[in-house]
Amino acid sequence: MREIVLGTAGHVDHGKTSFVRALTGIETDRLKEEKKRGITIELGFAFLDLPCGHRIGIVDVPGHERFVKNMVAGVTGMDLLAFVIAADEGIMPQTKEHYEICRLLGVKQGMIIVTKKDLVEEDWLEMVEDEIRQFFVGSFLEEAPLVFVSSITGEGIDKVIEVIDGFVRQHRFQEVFGPFRLPVDRVFAMKGFGAVVTGTSISGRTSLGEELRFYPSELVAKVRGIQVHSQSVDEVEAGHRTAINMQGVDTAQVERGMVLAPPGSLQPNYMLDCELLYLGSNAKNLKHRTRIRFHVGTAEIIGRVSLLDRDELEPGRETGVQLLLEQPIAVWPGDRYVIRSYSPVTTIGGGAILGNVSPRKRKRLGEADRQYNREVFQVLRHGSPEDRALLYLRESGARGLTFDDLAIRFGLFGKHLKKIIDPPLSTRRIVVVDSTTQRYLAADIADAIRQTLVDNLTAYHRDNPLQLGLSKEELRSGLGRKVDQKVFGFCLGDLLRKEIVVQEESLVRLATHRVALKADEEKLQQEIIQWYHDKGLFTPTFKETMEHFAAYPESQVKEVIDLQLREGKLVKISESLYYSKRTIEQLIASVEEFIKKEGEIDAPGFKNLTGLTRKFSIPILEYLDRIKLTIRIGDKRILRKKA
């Protein structure tokens, strides 16, 4: 069953760890340095069995400002927040920063725990409560239960358990669909077992024997063992604090911030389209390309903020941005993030990831670029799933996207994604260009490719009126390398089905194209036909023909000869020898009659029959073999048997 995760937040030394110990009996400070300094540095973990029968996981996060990145990691996957404030100090700097982080990371439900009740008087508690309530006005904690506790005496702890139990009783336990994902917050070696990673699973489930990849690396390993709260299990689902023993991987290869998920379920990227809220507490505007620290899951990556529709962003304002990261990250749309200033390090904003696989660095030079960016983010924020699918496909251009590509961009898989794709497929706003790989193309992209094919053929026919058409490869190359064979074949096939173009052998032409000779070309054609007819068997070479018709442009002579070859008025024997159709037909008839009478023919016999020298006879005899009139046996040729 999906487990509820309770997380703490609050200023350093406000008693978060002591509160968790009083609540669960578990000491979450496990590092020597933590025990020595009396503050939590790394994340601590515990669990609590409730009266309702459920067990909740508890994440104790550090409060010190130097360890806020660990605090951000702890909030990821949190269902319920226990916001801790010490009664003797009230609202402090990290109180504010932790609250902002929780808000930016999308925490929706929580309770307020006022610790160290035993250190202050009752009238002081009233003032602290007023201060706290005022601080949280307008936030998700405005109406949250507030409980005063003493971790020393245990006062108030029963009330906390009652509040948590009530929350869990009302909670709808729904599995987070999709592949298993676990942001790694710790990795260590266990003697005799190898590498162990820990984290809070945030979606899907995994089981013993499954292969998982450590994103963004290429490293893949097999699940050897799973533990939840120190108990071995065969399977784990979303919401559980989990330790996984991975077979075939060394601890040196794994680091905090990686995400453990099935191969093919995520796609690492350096660019993310995000919604950014720039906190109102910031003292100055955020400038384009400001260097920042990006926190998502358990990862911290240096990057820059690209403001896509303006040069500066005022405090308290929200806009769409592209985050340009120095290292790749693997996330899903909808994941929450926080950004902190590069130096000095403070939390300055955050929000939701809208696009996890940006196709390119977004332009922002002119107003047209900025307006396009606004439209893109309007779709990413508020568009229907169908609109988002079309956006992803349009931005992928002629490459298109496979079903698996779309799944990664949506963070939806199988039947959940199919439900989104089916409507635009049925209305042909999306088309399938390759059924084997389930590759899709936006219909308007396919239309544009088809129109380009028609335009290229139109231009070719205009410039080469005597040519029948273009070869398929020449036609495809005119689209550039961005259009591969599958997409070209799909678009050409559609034009052929609609009879907009015609394919004759290897050539493609517009259905409306007809070879039409001009007056001078018609005259040249008659002269060439007569020229070859008059020469008979002693045909001129191609070079001699070009010299004879030197008064005409060379390209025009070649085009007319090509036309006569296509129309069958000339026959090509070799690269340099052409015959008139009537001459070669008469020759074939005489050779066929000779072999029927004599049984065979050789080179001397052919010379006696035709009077031709080897210059002509060898190419002609090879031509007769090619057209399968004769078959060569040694130095002789006989008639090929007809099927």
XYZ file of C-alpha atoms in Angstrom:
643
model
C 0.000 0.000 0.000
C 1.230 3.509 -0.801
C 2.849 5.050 2.255
C 2.290 8.603 3.500
C 5.493 10.608 3.936
C 5.631 13.229 6.676
C 8.450 15.741 6.510
C 9.728 18.368 8.891
C 10.794 21.920 8.096
C 11.904 24.891 10.128
C 14.769 27.008 11.425
C 17.980 25.445 12.721
C 17.874 24.351 16.371
C 14.105 24.694 16.632
C 13.886 21.083 17.748
C 12.895 19.153 14.622
C 15.053 16.120 15.387
C 14.062 16.093 19.046
C 10.418 16.293 18.007
C 10.808 13.293 15.649
C 12.556 11.342 18.421
C 9.752 12.146 20.870
C 7.162 11.184 18.251
C 8.738 7.912 17.076
C 11.447 6.951 19.558
C 13.931 6.920 16.644
C 17.151 8.945 16.626
C 17.525 10.412 13.115
C 20.900 12.086 13.695
C 23.211 9.301 12.528
C 26.448 11.127 11.642
C 29.152 11.790 14.224
C 29.322 15.417 13.153
C 25.569 15.797 13.604
C 25.726 14.428 17.133
C 28.765 16.586 17.944
C 27.323 19.838 16.604
C 23.733 19.153 17.624
C 22.287 19.969 14.185
C 20.999 17.809 11.356
C 23.257 17.890 8.289
C 21.958 14.979 6.223
C 18.385 13.805 5.928
C 17.184 11.635 8.780
C 14.495 8.985 8.548
C 12.016 7.399 10.905
C 8.560 5.843 10.850
C 5.441 5.876 12.956
C 2.677 3.276 13.310
C -0.670 5.040 13.690
C -3.829 3.980 15.534
C -5.605 3.610 12.166
C -3.205 0.789 11.269
C -1.072 2.674 8.739
C 2.645 3.242 8.988
C 3.960 6.610 7.825
C 7.507 7.442 6.811
C 9.110 10.517 8.354
C 11.862 12.646 6.820
C 13.776 14.919 9.183
C 15.373 17.719 7.172
C 18.264 19.985 8.199
C 17.452 23.543 9.250
C 20.840 25.193 8.950
C 21.073 27.526 5.942
C 24.258 25.781 4.773
C 22.315 22.560 4.301
C 19.204 23.899 2.581
C 19.997 21.783 -0.493
C 19.465 18.719 1.710
C 16.258 20.243 3.002
C 15.003 20.644 -0.583
C 15.736 16.965 -1.199
C 13.727 16.029 1.868
C 10.638 17.923 0.756
C 10.521 16.007 -2.543
C 7.810 13.362 -2.321
C 6.418 14.767 0.933
C 2.658 14.323 1.507
C 2.295 16.083 4.845
C 4.421 18.809 6.389
C 5.203 19.261 10.067
C 6.398 22.866 10.160
C 8.427 23.258 13.341
C 8.805 26.598 15.138
C 10.414 26.991 18.544
C 8.216 28.726 21.116
C 11.133 30.710 22.574
C 12.219 32.227 19.209
C 9.211 32.297 16.901
C 9.652 33.181 13.219
C 13.325 33.173 12.206
C 15.270 33.493 8.879
C 15.196 29.787 8.017
C 11.543 29.638 9.037
C 10.846 31.998 6.158
C 13.166 30.254 3.710
C 11.854 26.779 4.539
C 8.292 28.023 4.152
C 9.109 29.492 0.730
C 10.791 26.249 -0.341
C 7.792 24.172 0.743
C 5.469 26.524 -1.122
C 7.610 26.457 -4.266
C 7.794 22.661 -4.160
C 4.019 22.416 -4.080
C 3.410 21.159 -0.548
C -0.367 21.424 -0.018
C -1.092 20.063 3.462
C 0.558 20.396 6.801
C 0.472 21.125 10.489
C 2.343 23.590 12.648
C 4.363 22.191 15.546
C 5.411 24.732 18.183
C 8.247 23.088 20.124
C 9.967 23.896 23.422
C 6.682 24.693 25.102
C 8.282 23.928 28.445
C 10.707 26.863 28.077
C 8.156 29.717 27.986
C 5.156 31.052 29.888
C 1.525 30.651 28.752
C 1.095 34.337 27.831
C 4.222 34.075 25.654
C 2.668 31.120 23.841
C -0.335 33.266 22.937
C 1.906 35.923 21.385
C 3.873 33.275 19.466
C 0.643 31.743 18.136
C -0.572 35.171 16.957
C 2.765 35.794 15.229
C 2.674 32.370 13.530
C -0.927 32.693 12.370
C -0.206 36.128 10.962
C 2.886 34.835 9.148
C 0.957 32.060 7.392
C -2.057 34.161 6.310
C -2.928 33.395 2.684
C -0.785 30.258 2.591
C -1.501 26.519 2.601
C -0.818 26.584 6.368
C -3.280 29.368 7.175
C -5.904 26.970 8.544
C -3.462 24.191 9.512
C -3.722 22.530 12.949
C -1.293 24.100 15.426
C 0.007 21.953 18.282
C 2.259 23.023 21.182
C 4.662 20.274 22.234
C 7.550 19.602 24.551
C 9.973 17.008 23.245
C 11.422 16.766 26.762
C 8.207 16.023 28.681
C 6.254 14.541 25.770
C 3.423 17.028 26.222
C 1.405 17.484 23.005
C 2.854 14.425 21.255
C -0.415 12.480 21.618
C -2.238 15.400 19.999
C 0.221 15.345 17.087
C -0.399 11.623 16.572
C -4.152 12.280 16.653
C -3.839 14.988 13.972
C -1.640 12.784 11.744
C -3.980 9.825 12.224
C -6.948 11.961 11.191
C -5.137 13.081 8.054
C -4.266 9.510 7.069
C -7.821 8.288 7.721
C -9.134 10.903 5.280
C -6.404 10.399 2.725
C -7.259 8.711 -0.567
C -4.538 6.176 -1.195
C -3.900 6.336 -4.936
C -0.901 4.819 -6.607
C 1.217 7.260 -8.585
C 1.121 5.702 -12.045
C 4.056 5.349 -14.373
C 7.497 3.791 -14.097
C 9.320 3.610 -10.787
C 11.352 6.708 -9.858
C 13.604 7.171 -6.867
C 15.851 10.248 -6.466
C 19.004 8.973 -4.775
C 19.818 10.834 -1.555
C 22.438 8.438 -0.202
C 24.727 5.691 -1.501
C 26.923 3.363 0.519
C 28.500 -0.078 0.377
C 27.260 -2.971 2.498
C 29.818 -5.699 3.114
C 28.896 -8.832 1.213
C 26.100 -7.124 -0.713
C 27.639 -4.247 -2.664
C 26.105 -0.845 -3.443
C 22.991 0.312 -1.606
C 21.065 3.465 -2.533
C 18.333 5.137 -0.528
C 15.595 7.615 -1.308
C 11.854 8.211 -1.341
C 10.146 6.485 -4.282
C 7.952 9.071 -5.967
C 6.121 7.034 -8.611
C 5.438 3.520 -9.848
C 6.834 0.377 -8.288
C 9.796 -1.945 -8.672
C 10.594 -5.461 -7.541
C 13.458 -7.905 -7.136
C 15.270 -8.782 -10.345
C 14.213 -5.698 -12.314
C 16.767 -3.625 -14.195
C 17.018 0.067 -13.343
C 19.117 2.862 -14.798
C 20.939 5.563 -12.836
C 19.945 8.714 -14.729
C 21.463 10.821 -16.198
C 24.288 8.257 -16.600
C 24.062 5.213 -18.862
C 24.637 2.884 -15.919
C 22.119 0.005 -15.646
C 22.005 -2.466 -12.747
C 19.687 -5.127 -11.341
C 17.670 -4.924 -8.120
C 19.173 -7.449 -5.729
C 17.371 -6.512 -2.536
C 14.779 -4.024 -1.229
C 14.235 -2.771 2.293
C 11.526 -0.492 3.662
C 12.111 0.647 7.252
C 14.787 -2.056 7.685
C 12.349 -4.793 6.607
C 13.128 -6.824 3.459
C 10.361 -6.782 0.841
C 9.968 -8.194 -2.656
C 8.344 -5.061 -4.108
C 8.068 -1.364 -3.277
C 5.707 1.314 -4.582
C 5.553 5.107 -4.512
C 5.687 6.909 -1.198
C 8.040 4.590 0.688
C 11.405 5.407 2.172
C 13.399 2.755 0.376
C 16.852 1.179 0.409
C 17.760 -0.804 -2.711
C 20.745 -3.116 -3.081
C 21.877 -2.915 -6.725
C 23.804 -5.758 -8.343
C 26.567 -5.012 -10.823
C 27.365 -1.458 -9.785
C 30.087 0.128 -7.665
C 29.435 2.943 -5.179
C 32.019 5.076 -6.996
C 29.729 5.071 -10.053
C 26.683 6.366 -8.201
C 26.160 9.743 -6.574
C 23.494 11.707 -4.790
C 21.160 13.496 -7.211
C 20.866 10.596 -9.648
C 17.417 9.176 -10.333
C 16.838 5.425 -10.319
C 14.239 4.449 -12.943
C 13.660 1.829 -15.673
C 15.680 2.204 -18.889
C 13.774 4.272 -21.455
C 11.488 6.007 -18.950
C 13.430 9.287 -18.719
C 15.509 11.403 -21.063
C 18.397 13.468 -19.651
C 18.453 17.058 -20.857
C 20.419 20.253 -20.357
C 17.418 22.525 -21.009
C 14.088 22.671 -19.188
C 10.994 24.776 -19.878
C 9.742 25.922 -16.491
C 7.258 28.125 -14.754
C 9.184 30.413 -12.401
C 7.864 32.367 -9.417
C 10.471 34.939 -8.414
C 9.895 35.456 -4.704
C 8.551 38.798 -3.531
C 11.153 38.841 -0.751
C 13.968 39.359 -3.284
C 15.585 42.790 -3.105
C 16.275 43.271 -6.823
C 15.064 42.209 -10.244
C 16.172 38.908 -11.769
C 18.171 39.558 -14.929
C 18.295 37.393 -18.052
C 21.016 34.698 -17.890
C 21.507 35.074 -14.125
C 23.606 32.192 -12.787
C 21.721 30.071 -10.265
C 21.718 26.825 -8.285
C 18.957 24.529 -9.513
C 17.486 22.033 -7.030
C 15.169 19.211 -8.054
C 14.701 15.929 -6.237
C 18.034 15.299 -4.559
C 20.114 17.024 -7.251
C 21.825 20.409 -7.242
C 23.086 21.712 -10.607
C 24.556 25.052 -11.596
C 22.768 26.770 -14.460
C 21.371 29.995 -15.871
C 17.869 31.427 -16.161
C 16.851 32.438 -19.668
C 13.979 34.942 -19.492
C 12.110 34.286 -22.722
C 9.815 37.293 -23.018
C 11.604 40.040 -21.096
C 15.036 41.198 -19.908
C 14.280 41.401 -16.174
C 11.738 39.866 -13.795
C 10.447 41.846 -10.838
C 10.105 40.302 -7.333
C 6.747 38.604 -6.812
C 6.205 38.063 -10.557
C 5.802 34.775 -12.416
C 6.806 33.900 -15.979
C 7.938 31.118 -18.277
C 11.685 30.527 -18.446
C 14.139 28.102 -19.923
C 16.723 26.802 -17.485
C 20.093 26.166 -19.129
C 21.984 23.652 -16.993
C 25.673 22.793 -16.873
C 24.881 19.102 -16.342
C 22.004 17.005 -17.697
C 19.047 16.146 -15.486
C 16.260 13.578 -15.931
C 12.832 14.770 -14.732
C 9.148 14.637 -15.629
C 6.827 17.541 -16.390
C 5.075 18.566 -13.203
C 8.132 17.970 -11.023
C 8.749 20.895 -8.683
C 12.052 22.709 -8.335
C 13.752 25.512 -6.400
C 16.439 27.922 -7.546
C 18.897 29.623 -5.240
C 21.235 32.490 -6.058
C 24.761 31.463 -6.992
C 26.440 33.703 -4.413
C 25.526 34.571 -1.731
C 23.346 31.467 -1.576
C 19.686 32.222 -0.821
C 16.410 30.835 -2.123
C 15.083 33.190 -4.806
C 12.352 31.251 -6.609
C 11.050 28.041 -8.117
C 7.993 26.402 -9.530
C 6.955 23.579 -11.819
C 8.813 21.985 -14.713
C 6.550 22.300 -17.752
C 8.746 20.786 -20.453
C 11.386 18.216 -19.578
C 12.844 17.778 -23.075
C 13.335 21.163 -24.728
C 14.059 20.601 -28.405
C 16.446 23.542 -28.597
C 17.641 26.691 -26.918
C 14.723 29.073 -27.277
C 15.261 32.306 -29.205
C 14.344 35.630 -27.619
C 15.913 38.235 -29.907
C 12.866 39.831 -31.495
C 9.254 40.420 -30.560
C 8.181 37.550 -32.824
C 10.372 35.150 -30.792
C 9.038 36.503 -27.513
C 5.446 36.238 -28.656
C 6.024 32.656 -29.781
C 7.509 31.853 -26.363
C 4.443 33.314 -24.641
C 2.185 31.137 -26.792
C 4.265 28.030 -26.067
C 4.063 28.563 -22.324
C 0.356 29.290 -22.515
C -0.085 25.807 -24.017
C 2.303 24.199 -21.512
C 0.486 25.821 -18.583
C -3.146 25.721 -19.634
C -3.432 23.757 -22.890
C -5.335 20.506 -23.176
C -3.325 17.267 -23.368
C -4.087 17.186 -27.105
C -2.749 20.723 -27.548
C 0.412 19.806 -25.661
C 0.905 16.690 -27.806
C 0.625 18.822 -30.942
C 3.087 21.343 -29.513
C 5.638 18.622 -28.755
C 5.246 17.207 -32.268
C 5.420 20.579 -34.005
C 8.578 21.493 -32.129
C 10.127 18.141 -33.078
C 9.532 19.086 -36.725
C 10.122 16.534 -39.463
C 11.802 14.100 -37.053
C 8.500 13.471 -35.291
C 8.239 11.612 -32.001
C 7.605 8.012 -31.078
C 5.003 6.878 -28.569
C 7.845 6.387 -26.067
C 9.156 9.918 -26.749
C 5.715 11.372 -26.022
C 5.419 9.249 -22.878
C 8.597 10.805 -21.480
C 7.414 14.315 -22.350
C 4.033 13.762 -20.697
C 5.196 11.579 -17.821
C 2.321 9.290 -18.831
C 2.628 5.768 -20.159
C 0.589 2.986 -21.737
C -3.187 3.390 -21.740
C -2.959 6.767 -19.970
C -1.027 8.239 -22.909
C -3.023 6.346 -25.534
C -6.148 8.059 -24.226
C -4.527 11.397 -25.078
C -3.180 10.383 -28.486
C -6.261 8.626 -29.885
C -8.497 11.724 -30.443
C -5.990 13.724 -32.567
C -5.140 10.517 -34.444
C -8.793 9.925 -35.298
C -9.175 13.521 -36.540
C -5.813 13.279 -38.361
C -4.266 16.216 -36.532
C -1.518 13.678 -35.813
C -0.425 11.093 -38.371
C 1.514 7.827 -38.019
C 4.569 7.814 -40.288
C 5.995 4.516 -39.073
C 3.683 1.950 -37.499
C 6.585 -0.318 -36.501
C 8.147 2.242 -34.153
C 4.847 4.100 -33.540
C 6.376 7.344 -34.785
C 4.048 10.311 -35.093
C 4.151 13.577 -36.997
C 2.005 16.670 -36.593
C -0.347 16.765 -39.579
C 0.605 20.347 -40.452
C 4.296 19.361 -40.513
C 3.438 16.522 -42.917
C 1.395 18.993 -45.008
C 4.381 21.344 -45.180
C 6.697 18.514 -46.304
C 4.211 17.437 -48.987
C 3.906 21.027 -50.187
C 7.691 21.314 -50.355
C 7.811 18.166 -52.513
C 5.198 19.641 -54.858
C 7.027 22.999 -54.957
C 10.359 21.299 -55.711
C 8.814 19.266 -58.548
C 7.097 22.371 -59.922
C 10.420 24.253 -59.957
C 12.193 21.278 -61.537
C 9.605 20.948 -64.313
C 9.834 24.681 -64.952
C 13.630 24.577 -65.248
C 13.780 21.213 -67.051
C 10.688 21.045 -69.262
C 12.054 18.151 -71.361
C 12.814 15.960 -68.331
C 10.110 13.584 -67.201
C 10.831 14.022 -63.499
C 13.204 13.582 -60.571
C 14.516 10.380 -59.074
C 13.156 9.611 -55.609
C 16.545 10.149 -54.019
C 17.018 13.532 -55.695
C 13.530 14.519 -54.581
C 14.240 13.470 -50.978
C 17.608 15.228 -50.864
C 15.807 18.465 -51.707
C 14.170 18.269 -48.259
C 17.510 18.242 -46.438
C 18.834 15.823 -43.852
C 16.093 16.700 -41.361
C 13.630 14.521 -43.298
C 14.498 10.839 -43.160
C 13.438 8.027 -45.496
C 10.377 6.998 -43.448
C 8.905 10.500 -43.317
C 9.691 11.091 -46.999
C 8.107 7.762 -47.964
C 4.958 8.572 -45.958
C 4.531 12.027 -47.525
C 5.339 10.855 -51.065
C 2.991 7.880 -50.661
C 0.172 10.229 -49.709
C 0.798 12.379 -52.805
C 0.813 9.243 -54.967
C -2.471 7.999 -53.463
C -4.093 11.363 -54.088
C -2.689 11.291 -57.661
C -0.991 14.655 -57.183
C 2.266 13.082 -58.333
C 3.029 10.060 -60.500
C 5.922 7.641 -60.245
C 7.156 6.028 -63.448
C 9.892 3.514 -62.690
C 12.435 5.512 -60.647
C 11.194 8.955 -61.664
C 8.605 11.075 -59.908
C 6.692 13.882 -61.622
C 3.639 15.999 -61.082
C 0.550 14.348 -62.513
C -0.091 17.481 -64.559
C 3.389 17.555 -66.092
C 3.716 16.792 -69.796
C 6.849 17.161 -71.900
C 6.100 19.902 -74.456
C 8.685 20.817 -77.078
C 9.131 24.354 -78.301
C 9.384 24.994 -82.039
C 13.206 24.944 -82.096
C 13.263 21.815 -79.917
C 10.753 20.092 -82.180
C 12.984 20.933 -85.176
C 16.056 19.611 -83.324
C 14.239 16.392 -82.445
C 13.365 15.677 -86.089
C 16.945 16.390 -87.144
C 18.354 13.989 -84.498
C 15.896 11.216 -85.443
C 16.818 11.628 -89.137
C 20.529 11.788 -88.253
C 20.482 8.409 -86.509
C 18.150 6.872 -89.095
C 20.423 7.888 -91.971
C 23.503 6.460 -90.265
C 21.863 3.043 -89.919
C 24.028 0.331 -88.374
C 27.088 2.530 -88.615
C 25.719 4.835 -85.937
C 27.747 7.862 -84.811
C 29.271 8.045 -81.343
C 27.705 10.386 -78.836
C 30.683 12.723 -79.212
C 30.231 12.839 -83.005
C 26.542 13.603 -82.541
C 27.292 16.523 -80.186
C 29.823 17.902 -82.659
C 27.322 17.593 -85.514
C 24.695 19.590 -83.607
C 27.121 22.150 -82.200
C 24.893 24.963 -83.441
C 22.443 24.114 -80.652
C 23.155 24.516 -76.925
C 24.769 21.343 -75.594
C 22.237 21.020 -72.736
C 19.368 21.273 -75.209
C 20.798 18.515 -77.419
C 21.250 16.223 -74.390
C 17.706 16.873 -73.173
C 16.199 16.083 -76.566
C 18.247 12.852 -76.791
C 17.110 11.902 -73.268
C 13.512 12.538 -74.290
C 13.868 10.303 -77.361
C 15.374 7.553 -75.199
C 12.440 7.762 -72.764
C 9.939 7.725 -75.623
C 11.709 4.755 -77.245
C 12.633 6.585 -80.449
C 16.303 5.971 -79.690
C 17.893 2.920 -78.054
C 20.990 3.188 -75.879
C 23.452 0.385 -76.635
C 26.368 1.735 -74.589
C 27.495 5.042 -73.095
C 28.656 6.245 -76.515
C 26.415 4.359 -78.983
C 22.758 5.114 -79.710
C 20.607 3.636 -82.519
C 17.295 4.602 -83.999
C 14.521 2.287 -82.873
C 13.787 1.087 -86.422
C 17.458 0.220 -87.067
C 17.893 -1.830 -83.891
C 14.572 -3.666 -84.429
C 15.687 -4.679 -87.941
C 19.048 -5.836 -86.569
C 17.383 -7.942 -83.828
C 15.142 -9.597 -86.417
C 18.072 -10.514 -88.659
C 20.137 -11.913 -85.755
C 17.198 -13.960 -84.504
C 16.599 -15.389 -88.002
C 20.327 -16.186 -88.410
C 20.548 -18.128 -85.107
C 17.352 -20.042 -85.827
C 18.881 -21.159 -89.107
C 22.479 -21.741 -87.946
C 21.842 -22.608 -84.287
C 24.326 -20.074 -82.953
C 26.312 -16.936 -83.764
C 29.809 -15.760 -82.866
C 31.690 -12.497 -83.408
C 32.962 -13.424 -86.915
C 29.473 -14.587 -87.917
C 27.960 -11.348 -86.616
C 30.528 -9.358 -88.606
C 29.680 -11.300 -91.768
C 25.975 -10.720 -91.144
C 26.206 -6.974 -90.459
C 29.552 -5.815 -91.807
C 30.244 -4.103 -88.455
C 33.659 -3.849 -86.828
C 34.376 -4.772 -83.193
C 33.753 -1.126 -82.261
C 30.080 -1.776 -82.955
C 29.656 -5.549 -82.802
C 30.863 -6.175 -79.221
C 28.560 -3.528 -77.603
C 25.623 -4.755 -79.737
C 26.165 -8.416 -78.841
C 26.352 -7.483 -75.106
C 23.153 -5.468 -75.519
C 21.409 -8.520 -77.033
C 22.486 -10.487 -73.929
C 21.138 -7.725 -71.645
C 17.724 -7.705 -73.262
C 17.752 -11.497 -72.930
C 17.467 -12.264 -76.648
C 20.687 -14.262 -76.539
C 22.789 -16.057 -73.958
C 26.563 -16.350 -74.259
C 28.204 -19.786 -74.046
C 31.959 -19.507 -74.455
C 32.602 -17.480 -77.606
C 29.195 -18.236 -79.107
C 25.656 -17.059 -78.474
C 22.384 -18.923 -78.807
C 18.787 -17.783 -78.475
C 17.604 -17.623 -74.866
C 14.625 -19.847 -74.235
C 11.503 -17.858 -73.584
C 9.625 -18.611 -70.399
